[in-house]
Coordinates of N, CA and C in Angstrom, one line a residue:
X1 N 176.0 28.9 89.7 CA 175.5 27.7 90.1 C 176.7 26.9 89.4
X2 N 177.1 26.1 90.0 CA 178.4 25.2 89.7 C 177.7 23.9 88.7
X3 N 179.0 23.4 88.0 CA 178.3 22.8 86.6 C 177.7 21.2 87.8
X4 N 177.0 20.7 86.9 CA 176.3 19.5 87.2 C 176.7 18.5 87.5
X5 N 178.1 18.2 86.9 CA 179.0 16.9 87.1 C 179.6 17.2 88.7
X6 N 180.0 18.3 88.7 CA 180.6 19.1 89.9 C 179.7 18.8 91.1
X7 N 178.4 19.3 90.8 CA 177.3 19.0 92.2 C 177.2 17.9 92.4
X8 N 177.0 16.8 91.1 CA 176.9 15.4 91.6 C 178.0 15.0 92.4
X9 N 179.2 15.0 92.0 CA 180.5 14.5 92.8 C 180.4 15.0 94.1
X10 N 180.0 16.5 94.7 CA 179.8 17.0 96.0 C 178.6 15.9 96.5
X11 N 177.6 16.0 95.9 CA 176.5 15.0 96.7 C 177.0 13.8 97.1
X12 N 178.0 12.9 96.3 CA 178.3 11.8 96.3 C 179.4 11.8 97.6
X13 N 180.2 12.7 97.8 CA 181.0 12.8 98.8 C 180.4 13.2 100.1
X14 N 179.1 13.9 99.9 CA 178.9 14.3 101.1 C 177.9 13.7 101.8
X15 N 177.7 12.4 101.0 CA 176.7 11.3 101.6 C 177.2 10.5 102.7
X16 N 178.7 10.5 102.9 CA 179.0 9.9 104.0 C 179.3 10.5 105.1
X17 N 178.9 11.8 105.2 CA 179.1 12.9 106.1 C 177.8 12.8 107.0
X18 N 177.9 12.8 108.5 CA 176.7 13.1 109.2 C 175.9 14.1 108.9
X19 N 174.7 13.7 109.0 CA 173.5 15.3 108.6 C 172.8 15.3 109.8
X20 N 173.0 16.5 110.6 CA 172.1 16.9 111.7 C 170.7 17.7 110.9
X21 N 170.0 17.1 111.1 CA 168.4 17.8 110.6 C 167.6 18.9 111.5
X22 N 167.6 19.7 111.2 CA 166.8 20.7 112.1 C 165.3 20.5 112.1
X23 N 164.4 20.9 112.7 CA 162.9 20.5 112.4 C 162.7 21.2 111.4
X24 N 162.7 22.5 111.2 CA 162.3 23.4 109.8 C 164.0 24.0 109.3
X25 N 163.9 23.3 107.9 CA 165.1 23.7 107.2 C 164.7 24.9 106.1
X26 N 165.4 26.0 106.2 CA 165.1 27.3 105.4 C 166.0 27.3 104.2
X27 N 165.6 27.6 103.2 CA 166.4 27.7 102.0 C 166.0 29.2 101.5
X28 N 166.8 30.2 101.2 CA 166.5 31.7 100.7 C 167.1 31.6 99.2
X29 N 166.9 32.6 98.5 CA 167.2 32.8 97.1 C 168.8 33.2 96.8
X30 N 169.4 32.7 96.1 CA 171.0 32.7 96.0 C 171.3 34.1 95.7
X31 N 172.0 34.5 96.3 CA 172.9 35.9 96.2 C 172.9 36.6 94.8
X32 N 173.3 35.5 93.5 CA 173.3 36.2 92.3 C 172.1 36.3 91.6
X33 N 170.9 35.8 92.2 CA 170.0 35.8 91.8 C 169.3 37.1 92.6
X34 N 169.5 37.2 93.7 CA 169.2 38.8 94.2 C 169.8 39.8 93.6
X35 N 171.1 39.9 93.4 CA 171.7 41.0 92.8 C 171.2 41.0 91.4
X36 N 170.8 40.2 90.6 CA 169.9 40.6 89.3 C 168.5 40.8 89.4
X37 N 167.8 40.7 90.6 CA 166.5 41.0 90.7 C 166.6 42.3 91.4
X38 N 167.6 42.8 92.1 CA 167.8 44.2 92.6 C 168.1 45.1 91.5
X39 N 169.0 44.6 90.7 CA 169.4 45.2 89.4 C 168.2 46.0 88.6
X40 N 167.4 45.0 88.7 CA 166.1 45.2 87.7 C 165.2 46.3 88.7
X41 N 165.0 45.7 90.0 CA 163.6 46.6 91.0 C 164.4 48.0 91.2
X42 N 165.5 48.2 91.8 CA 165.8 49.3 92.1 C 166.1 50.7 90.9
X43 N 166.7 50.1 89.6 CA 166.6 51.4 88.6 C 165.0 51.4 88.1
X44 N 164.5 50.6 88.2 CA 162.6 50.5 87.8 C 161.8 51.8 89.0
X45 N 162.4 51.5 90.3 CA 161.7 52.6 90.9 C 162.2 53.7 91.1
X46 N 163.9 54.1 90.4 CA 164.4 55.1 90.7 C 163.9 56.0 89.4
X47 N 163.4 55.2 88.1 CA 163.4 55.7 87.0 C 161.6 56.4 87.1
X48 N 160.8 55.6 88.1 CA 159.5 56.0 88.5 C 159.6 57.3 89.4
X49 N 160.4 57.4 90.2 CA 160.7 58.9 91.0 C 161.1 60.0 90.0
X50 N 161.8 59.6 89.4 CA 162.4 60.5 88.6 C 161.0 61.2 87.6
X51 N 160.4 60.2 86.8 CA 159.4 60.6 86.2 C 158.1 61.2 87.4
X52 N 157.9 61.0 88.2 CA 157.4 61.8 89.3 C 157.7 62.9 89.3
X53 N 159.0 63.4 89.4 CA 159.5 64.5 89.5 C 159.0 65.6 88.2
X54 N 159.7 65.0 87.4 CA 159.3 65.8 86.2 C 158.3 65.8 85.6
X55 N 157.1 65.3 85.9 CA 155.6 65.3 85.8 C 155.1 66.6 86.8
X56 N 155.8 66.6 87.9 CA 155.1 67.9 89.1 C 155.9 69.1 88.6
X57 N 157.2 68.8 88.3 CA 157.8 70.4 87.5 C 157.3 70.8 86.1
X58 N 157.2 70.0 85.3 CA 156.7 70.3 83.6 C 155.0 70.2 83.6
X59 N 154.4 70.1 84.6 CA 152.9 70.1 84.7 C 152.3 69.0 83.9
X60 N 153.0 68.0 83.7 CA 152.7 66.9 82.6 C 152.2 65.9 83.7
X61 N 151.1 65.6 84.0 CA 150.5 65.2 84.9 C 150.2 63.9 84.3
X62 N 150.4 63.4 83.3 CA 149.9 61.9 82.5 C 151.1 60.9 82.6
X63 N 152.4 61.8 83.2 CA 153.9 61.0 82.9 C 153.6 60.4 84.7
X64 N 152.8 60.6 85.6 CA 152.8 60.0 87.0 C 152.0 58.9 86.5
X65 N 151.3 58.4 85.6 CA 150.8 57.2 85.3 C 152.0 56.2 84.9
X66 N 152.8 56.7 84.2 CA 153.8 55.9 83.5 C 154.5 55.6 84.7
X67 N 154.7 56.3 85.6 CA 155.8 56.4 86.7 C 155.0 55.3 87.9
X68 N 153.8 55.3 87.9 CA 153.3 54.4 88.9 C 153.1 53.0 88.3
X69 N 153.0 53.0 87.2 CA 153.1 51.4 86.5 C 154.7 51.0 86.9
X70 N 155.6 52.0 86.4 CA 157.1 51.4 86.6 C 157.4 51.2 88.1
X71 N 156.5 52.0 88.9 CA 156.9 51.5 90.4 C 156.6 50.4 90.7
X72 N 155.3 50.5 90.4 CA 154.5 48.8 90.5 C 155.4 47.4 90.1
X73 N 155.8 47.8 89.1 CA 156.7 47.1 88.6 C 157.9 46.5 89.1
X74 N 158.8 47.4 90.0 CA 159.6 47.1 90.8 C 159.7 46.9 92.0
X75 N 158.1 47.5 92.5 CA 157.9 46.7 93.8 C 157.3 45.1 93.7
X76 N 156.9 44.7 92.5 CA 156.5 43.5 92.3 C 157.5 42.5 92.3
X77 N 158.9 43.3 91.6 CA 159.9 42.4 91.7 C 160.7 42.3 93.0
X78 N 160.4 43.3 93.7 CA 161.2 42.9 95.0 C 160.6 42.1 96.0
X79 N 158.8 42.1 95.9 CA 158.0 41.1 96.4 C 158.5 39.8 96.0
X80 N 158.6 39.5 94.9 CA 159.0 38.1 94.2 C 160.4 37.7 94.7
X81 N 161.1 38.5 94.8 CA 162.4 38.1 95.8 C 162.4 37.7 97.0
X82 N 161.6 38.5 97.6 CA 161.5 38.7 99.1 C 160.8 37.3 99.6
X83 N 159.7 36.6 98.5 CA 158.6 35.7 98.6 C 159.5 34.4 98.7
X84 N 160.7 34.1 97.6 CA 161.4 32.9 97.2 C 161.9 32.5 98.6
X85 N 161.1 31.2 99.1 CA 161.5 30.6 100.1 C 161.3 29.1 99.9
X86 N 162.1 28.2 100.3 CA 161.8 27.0 100.1 C 162.2 26.2 101.5
X87 N 161.1 25.8 102.1 CA 161.1 25.4 103.8 C 160.8 23.9 103.5
X88 N 161.5 23.0 104.4 CA 161.3 21.8 104.4 C 161.0 21.5 106.0
X89 N 159.9 21.0 106.3 CA 159.9 20.7 107.6 C 160.1 19.2 107.8
X90 N 160.9 18.6 108.5 CA 161.6 17.6 108.9 C 160.9 16.6 109.6
X91 N 160.1 17.2 110.7 CA 159.1 16.4 111.6 C 158.2 16.1 110.7
X92 N 157.5 16.8 109.9 CA 155.8 16.1 109.2 C 155.8 16.0 107.9
X93 N 157.5 15.9 107.5 CA 157.9 15.7 106.2 C 156.9 16.5 105.0
X94 N 157.0 17.8 105.1 CA 156.2 18.5 104.4 C 157.6 19.3 103.7
X95 N 157.1 20.0 102.3 CA 158.0 20.9 101.2 C 157.3 22.0 100.7
X96 N 157.7 22.9 101.5 CA 157.0 24.2 100.9 C 157.9 25.2 100.2
X97 N 156.9 25.7 98.8 CA 158.0 26.5 98.2 C 156.8 27.3 97.8
X98 N 156.6 28.8 97.9 CA 155.8 29.5 97.6 C 154.5 29.3 98.5
X99 N 153.8 29.1 97.2 CA 152.3 28.9 97.4 C 152.1 27.3 97.5
X100 N 153.2 26.4 97.0 CA 152.8 24.9 97.2 C 153.3 24.3 98.2
X101 N 152.5 23.6 98.6 CA 152.5 22.5 99.6 C 152.4 21.1 99.4
X102 N 153.6 20.4 99.3 CA 153.7 19.2 99.1 C 154.0 18.3 100.3
X103 N 153.3 17.3 100.6 CA 153.1 16.2 101.6 C 154.6 15.3 101.1
X104 N 155.6 14.8 101.8 CA 156.4 14.0 101.4 C 156.1 12.6 101.5
X105 N 155.1 12.4 102.0 CA 154.6 10.7 102.0 C 153.8 10.5 100.9
X106 N 153.1 11.7 100.0 CA 152.3 11.8 98.8 C 153.5 11.8 97.8
X107 N 154.6 11.7 97.8 CA 155.2 11.6 96.7 C 155.9 10.4 96.4
X108 N 155.7 9.9 95.1 CA 156.0 8.9 94.5 C 157.7 8.9 93.9
X109 N 158.0 10.2 93.6 CA 159.7 10.0 93.0 C 159.9 11.6 93.3
X110 N 161.1 11.6 93.5 CA 161.8 12.9 93.4 C 163.1 12.8 92.7
X111 N 163.2 13.5 91.4 CA 164.5 13.4 90.9 C 165.2 14.6 90.7
X112 N 166.7 14.5 90.5 CA 167.5 15.6 90.8 C 167.9 15.7 89.3
X113 N 167.9 16.5 88.3 CA 168.1 16.7 87.0 C 168.4 17.8 86.7
X114 N 169.2 18.0 85.3 CA 169.2 19.3 84.3 C 167.8 19.3 83.7
X115 N 167.7 20.3 83.6 CA 166.8 21.0 82.7 C 166.9 22.2 81.8
X116 N 166.2 22.5 80.8 CA 166.4 24.0 80.0 C 165.0 24.7 80.8
X117 N 165.4 25.5 81.2 CA 164.4 26.8 81.8 C 165.0 28.3 81.1
X118 N 164.0 28.5 80.3 CA 164.3 29.6 79.5 C 165.4 29.2 78.4
X119 N 166.4 30.0 78.4 CA 167.7 29.4 77.3 C 168.5 29.1 78.2
X120 N 168.6 28.8 79.5 CA 169.6 28.1 80.2 C 169.5 26.9 80.9
X121 N 170.5 26.1 80.9 CA 170.4 24.8 81.4 C 170.5 24.7 82.7
X122 N 169.9 24.2 83.7 CA 170.1 24.2 85.1 C 169.6 23.3 85.8
X123 N 170.0 23.2 87.1 CA 169.4 21.9 88.1 C 168.0 22.1 88.5
X124 N 167.5 21.4 88.5 CA 166.0 21.2 88.9 C 165.6 19.8 90.0
X125 N 164.8 20.3 90.7 CA 164.1 19.0 91.4 C 162.6 19.0 90.9
X126 N 162.8 17.5 90.1 CA 161.2 17.0 89.8 C 160.8 16.2 90.5
X127 N 159.7 16.7 91.3 CA 158.7 16.0 92.2 C 157.4 15.2 91.1
X128 N 157.1 14.1 91.2 CA 156.1 13.3 90.9 C 155.3 12.9 92.3
X129 N 154.0 13.1 92.3 CA 153.1 12.8 93.3 C 152.7 11.3 93.1
X130 N 151.7 11.0 93.9 CA 151.2 9.5 93.3 C 149.8 9.8 92.9
X131 N 149.5 10.8 92.7 CA 148.2 11.1 91.5 C 148.9 11.9 90.5
X132 N 150.2 11.8 90.2 CA 150.7 11.8 88.7 C 150.7 13.0 88.5
X133 N 150.8 14.1 89.4 CA 151.0 15.0 89.2 C 152.6 15.4 89.3
X134 N 153.1 16.4 88.4 CA 154.6 16.7 88.3 C 154.9 18.0 88.5
X135 N 155.5 18.6 89.5 CA 156.4 19.7 89.7 C 157.8 19.5 89.8
X136 N 158.2 20.8 89.1 CA 159.2 21.3 88.7 C 159.8 22.4 89.4
X137 N 160.7 22.5 90.2 CA 161.4 23.6 90.9 C 162.9 23.6 90.7
X138 N 163.4 24.7 89.9 CA 164.4 24.8 89.6 C 165.6 25.5 90.9
X139 N 166.5 24.7 91.0 CA 167.6 25.3 92.0 C 168.3 26.4 92.1
X140 N 167.4 27.3 92.6 CA 167.7 28.9 92.6 C 168.5 29.2 93.8
X141 N 168.3 28.1 94.9 CA 168.4 28.8 96.4 C 169.5 28.5 96.9
X142 N 170.1 28.9 98.1 CA 171.3 29.1 98.8 C 171.4 27.8 99.1
X143 N 172.6 27.2 99.4 CA 173.0 25.9 100.0 C 172.1 24.4 99.6
X144 N 172.3 24.4 98.2 CA 171.4 23.3 97.2 C 172.2 22.1 97.8
X145 N 173.2 22.0 98.2 CA 173.7 20.5 98.8 C 173.1 20.3 99.9
X146 N 172.6 21.1 100.9 CA 171.8 20.8 102.3 C 170.6 20.4 101.5
X147 N 170.0 20.9 101.1 CA 168.7 20.7 100.5 C 168.3 19.2 100.0
X148 N 169.2 19.2 98.9 CA 169.3 17.7 98.3 C 169.7 16.5 99.5
X149 N 170.7 16.7 100.1 CA 171.0 15.8 101.4 C 169.6 15.7 102.3
X150 N 168.8 16.9 102.6 CA 168.0 17.0 103.6 C 166.8 16.1 102.9
X151 N 166.3 15.9 101.5 CA 165.4 15.2 100.8 C 165.8 13.8 100.4
X152 N 167.0 13.8 100.5 CA 167.7 12.2 100.3 C 167.1 11.5 101.9
X153 N 167.7 12.2 102.8 CA 167.7 11.6 104.1 C 165.8 11.4 104.1
X154 N 165.0 12.4 103.8 CA 163.5 12.1 104.3 C 163.0 11.0 103.5
X155 N 163.2 11.0 101.9 CA 162.3 10.3 101.3 C 163.1 8.9 101.0
X156 N 164.4 9.1 101.0 CA 165.3 7.7 101.0 C 165.0 6.9 99.9
X157 N 164.6 6.1 99.2 CA 165.0 5.6 97.9 C 164.3 6.2 97.0
X158 N 163.2 7.0 97.3 CA 162.2 7.9 96.2 C 162.9 8.8 95.5
X159 N 164.1 9.4 96.2 CA 165.2 10.2 95.5 C 166.2 9.6 94.9
X160 N 166.1 10.2 93.2 CA 167.0 9.6 92.6 C 167.7 10.7 91.9
X161 N 169.2 10.7 91.5 CA 170.1 11.5 90.7 C 170.4 11.1 89.1
X162 N 169.4 12.2 88.2 CA 169.8 11.5 86.9 C 171.0 12.1 86.3
X163 N 172.1 11.2 85.9 CA 173.7 11.8 85.4 C 173.7 11.8 84.4

């Protein structure tokens, strides 16, 4: 992730460029996050396979339970990485993120800002709906600049950038 100030400068520079909207815009997980996720998932599954191998040859079958738990966590980590997707339907003005479905007509305000998530400060999208429901989505996706531009184009003056 680039620094927040540089990201804002890129957004301001790109505002004057023509933006061609597709009917459905897809944004996947950033490559560095994928590498980190696979760096956790693959070793967990390899350790589980080794545990099963040892359990069978040493006839210590209780190790298979430990291996199954490790394998489950490895598969779950892979599923989380594959499921991370942001989809913006520009025709119907819908924002989809995993199980979240936001109608952009019912959004009162969208703010791009920095927020502390865990131990890191990262860029987030802060959605506030008409029902005063707040949804904060970290910007871990690829092509973040395009996502911001698409949202700016769709909601217009409801979109703001906190500097």
